[in-house]
Amino acid sequence: MELVLNLLYAIVSIGVVGGLFGLILALSEEKHSESVSPPLDRILPGLDCGICGYSTCVAYSEAVIQKRGELDACTPGGKNLQNTLEKFLHLEVNYRDGSYPQVHCRGGRDTAQYAFTYQGLDDCAALYRLFQGDKLCKYACLGMGSCIRLCPSQAISYTRENLVFVDPKKCTSCGICITVCPTGVLQKIPRNADYFIACNSLDDRPTTSAYCTVGCTGCRACERMSPEGGFTIEKNLARINYRRRGERKNAEKACPTKCIVKHKIE
Amino acid sequence: MSYIGILFTFIFAQNVVLQYFLGVDHAQGASKNLSRALVEGLLLTIVCSLSALVVRTVYVEILLPLGLSYLRTLTGILLILTLGKLLEVSIRYLKPILPAGSSYDCRGITLNSLVFGIVLLTIHRIYDVWESLFAGIAAGLGYLVAVLLLGVLREQFQREWIPRSMQGTPILFISAGLIAMAFMAIDSALLQQLFR
């Protein structure tokens, strides 16, 4: 009986104290709910070791953005991080021109065939260790969102069809997503591109059409329909030479699997 | 023990950073910018004193009578984190007054092991309300002293020649140890006699 009473005391006292302070916090926090954390702290190690001279990684990342300097202060990050930071700061200035990475895959639950059902860590690298992904296509986007979590400018997100999409307006072309993607489905395209090939499969025509309804089979319809569009087929996959400025609309219409996708910039 | 005695104890004789080695990592990682380091130290002082006061009160008034002294760690963590969060909120209002620069990082201050250390010391020595408040203030000031000393050392390191393998953190750790040994020379028994 005494034991039960003791337990009850413990639960009630901690509960009351915690609840009271929680209430105070909730009341004080009400008006200020916006996050002030800068995007850079995601690529920092997050150890809060203080070697850089700031007490946490967040404080250091703020200083980096403000001063545009002190890139070599982070010892745990090393040379690698320094290069990334340099890239990030440099590209933040003039990222509007040039190219940016886009996901070259539109295979989702209803379009692509799956080899097995994956239940595990939400991480592309982990999934890739298992038979190079759960899709039959070994070139596809795995869709676990590793790039989404790592993107420092939060430019990558899921679309309504649960596909991964990079927003060219937010992307700074830092290239972090390219380095984490195990399948190499993220490839750079010009920011002002009108169309892009939303497929990465190098398999031949029967194989590709067996496992994906939106995969490029290398049928050469685009080459024929838009000869000035710069379409070429290499290893069963269409590619666009963006230096050619010809029309590409006919090719989009003619593509049997609709893997030539209009590049939307709102 | 008088309040001055407590102040002296935790700033010099038993400097919490240098003698108990609590928050040494944070002291080394403190800002190189002096005014910023000062403000961070003062914020830490506020958190320390408030949490020592509140946790001590909750411990003595609620936990001890109910025989729940084993819950002190849990309660301490709960209350310290809440106070840190409250400080973070209030800092947004205070921002115009504070020295210019980016935001002050309260998460680092709250997670400083120094805060929890001084809270446990206060409970352990059974201080009364005012004594615990002073102990907290003294712990924060002791942190400031340690930060200033280490900051001066850091500046010196940039001028002196240091072996390659010793540069950066290693030499700072060795120096912190030497400073700590110097502080241990202060006789705490004598202090207690003086400020009885």
mmCIF file of N, CA and C in Angstrom, chain A residues 87 99-104 146-148 150-152 156 166 171 173-189:
data_model
loop_
_atom_site.group_PDB
_atom_site.id
_atom_site.type_symbol
_atom_site.label_atom_id
_atom_site.label_comp_id
_atom_site.label_asym_id
_atom_site.label_seq_id
_atom_site.Cartn_x
_atom_site.Cartn_y
_atom_site.Cartn_z
ATOM 1 N N LYS A 87 31.329 26.647 -51.501
ATOM 2 C CA LYS A 87 30.419 26.449 -52.630
ATOM 3 C C LYS A 87 29.078 27.113 -52.337
ATOM 4 N N SER A 99 23.283 25.848 -63.974
ATOM 5 C CA SER A 99 22.443 24.662 -63.937
ATOM 6 C C SER A 99 22.108 24.282 -62.506
ATOM 7 N N TYR A 100 21.167 23.402 -62.347
ATOM 8 C CA TYR A 100 20.807 22.917 -61.031
ATOM 9 C C TYR A 100 20.382 21.458 -61.176
ATOM 10 N N PRO A 101 20.456 20.671 -60.116
ATOM 11 C CA PRO A 101 20.109 19.254 -60.223
ATOM 12 C C PRO A 101 18.598 19.020 -60.184
ATOM 13 N N GLN A 102 18.123 18.124 -61.026
ATOM 14 C CA GLN A 102 16.710 17.767 -61.012
ATOM 15 C C GLN A 102 16.599 16.245 -60.992
ATOM 16 N N VAL A 103 15.509 15.762 -60.427
ATOM 17 C CA VAL A 103 15.299 14.314 -60.345
ATOM 18 C C VAL A 103 14.827 13.807 -61.703
ATOM 19 N N HIS A 104 15.609 12.938 -62.306
ATOM 20 C CA HIS A 104 15.266 12.436 -63.629
ATOM 21 C C HIS A 104 14.495 11.124 -63.517
ATOM 22 N N SER A 146 16.391 11.216 -48.687
ATOM 23 C CA SER A 146 17.649 11.621 -48.055
ATOM 24 C C SER A 146 18.057 13.015 -48.501
ATOM 25 N N CYS A 147 17.852 13.303 -49.792
ATOM 26 C CA CYS A 147 18.224 14.617 -50.315
ATOM 27 C C CYS A 147 17.341 15.699 -49.722
ATOM 28 N N ILE A 148 16.065 15.358 -49.472
ATOM 29 C CA ILE A 148 15.140 16.355 -48.914
ATOM 30 C C ILE A 148 15.624 16.812 -47.552
ATOM 31 N N LEU A 150 18.674 16.670 -46.389
ATOM 32 C CA LEU A 150 19.993 17.287 -46.358
ATOM 33 C C LEU A 150 20.030 18.645 -47.042
ATOM 34 N N CYS A 151 19.049 18.928 -47.898
ATOM 35 C CA CYS A 151 19.094 20.162 -48.694
ATOM 36 C C CYS A 151 19.149 21.381 -47.781
ATOM 37 N N PRO A 152 20.204 22.188 -47.854
ATOM 38 C CA PRO A 152 20.311 23.327 -46.934
ATOM 39 C C PRO A 152 19.320 24.433 -47.230
ATOM 40 N N ILE A 156 14.033 20.847 -52.071
ATOM 41 C CA ILE A 156 13.532 19.559 -52.547
ATOM 42 C C ILE A 156 12.321 19.161 -51.720
ATOM 43 N N VAL A 166 12.805 18.991 -57.353
ATOM 44 C CA VAL A 166 13.675 20.085 -56.918
ATOM 45 C C VAL A 166 13.091 21.391 -57.439
ATOM 46 N N CYS A 171 16.631 26.337 -55.215
ATOM 47 C CA CYS A 171 17.894 25.590 -55.256
ATOM 48 C C CYS A 171 19.078 26.535 -55.426
ATOM 49 N N SER A 173 22.185 25.186 -56.087
ATOM 50 C CA SER A 173 23.168 24.390 -56.836
ATOM 51 C C SER A 173 24.385 24.025 -55.989
ATOM 52 N N CYS A 174 24.172 23.758 -54.720
ATOM 53 C CA CYS A 174 25.321 23.415 -53.889
ATOM 54 C C CYS A 174 25.812 22.009 -54.175
ATOM 55 N N GLY A 175 24.938 21.150 -54.698
ATOM 56 C CA GLY A 175 25.370 19.823 -55.109
ATOM 57 C C GLY A 175 25.411 18.799 -53.997
ATOM 58 N N ILE A 176 24.886 19.153 -52.820
ATOM 59 C CA ILE A 176 24.892 18.189 -51.715
ATOM 60 C C ILE A 176 24.001 16.995 -52.044
ATOM 61 N N CYS A 177 22.841 17.258 -52.663
ATOM 62 C CA CYS A 177 21.904 16.175 -52.972
ATOM 63 C C CYS A 177 22.525 15.187 -53.954
ATOM 64 N N ILE A 178 23.321 15.705 -54.904
ATOM 65 C CA ILE A 178 23.940 14.820 -55.892
ATOM 66 C C ILE A 178 24.886 13.853 -55.192
ATOM 67 N N THR A 179 25.576 14.361 -54.171
ATOM 68 C CA THR A 179 26.550 13.494 -53.509
ATOM 69 C C THR A 179 25.881 12.431 -52.646
ATOM 70 N N VAL A 180 24.682 12.693 -52.132
ATOM 71 C CA VAL A 180 24.057 11.681 -51.283
ATOM 72 C C VAL A 180 23.209 10.701 -52.075
ATOM 73 N N CYS A 181 22.805 11.053 -53.292
ATOM 74 C CA CYS A 181 21.907 10.179 -54.045
ATOM 75 C C CYS A 181 22.668 8.934 -54.498
ATOM 76 N N PRO A 182 22.240 7.723 -54.068
ATOM 77 C CA PRO A 182 22.998 6.521 -54.421
ATOM 78 C C PRO A 182 22.815 6.101 -55.881
ATOM 79 N N THR A 183 21.683 6.452 -56.496
ATOM 80 C CA THR A 183 21.433 5.966 -57.849
ATOM 81 C C THR A 183 21.874 6.942 -58.924
ATOM 82 N N GLY A 184 22.219 8.164 -58.552
ATOM 83 C CA GLY A 184 22.630 9.135 -59.547
ATOM 84 C C GLY A 184 21.481 9.651 -60.387
ATOM 85 N N VAL A 185 20.280 9.636 -59.830
ATOM 86 C CA VAL A 185 19.110 10.077 -60.582
ATOM 87 C C VAL A 185 19.021 11.602 -60.616
ATOM 88 N N LEU A 186 19.756 12.250 -59.712
ATOM 89 C CA LEU A 186 19.800 13.712 -59.718
ATOM 90 C C LEU A 186 20.896 14.155 -60.678
ATOM 91 N N GLN A 187 20.487 14.822 -61.758
ATOM 92 C CA GLN A 187 21.464 15.302 -62.726
ATOM 93 C C GLN A 187 21.179 16.755 -63.052
ATOM 94 N N LYS A 188 22.223 17.471 -63.389
ATOM 95 C CA LYS A 188 22.062 18.906 -63.588
ATOM 96 C C LYS A 188 21.427 19.213 -64.937
ATOM 97 N N ILE A 189 20.508 20.152 -64.933
ATOM 98 C CA ILE A 189 19.935 20.687 -66.172
ATOM 99 C C ILE A 189 19.966 22.212 -66.071
#
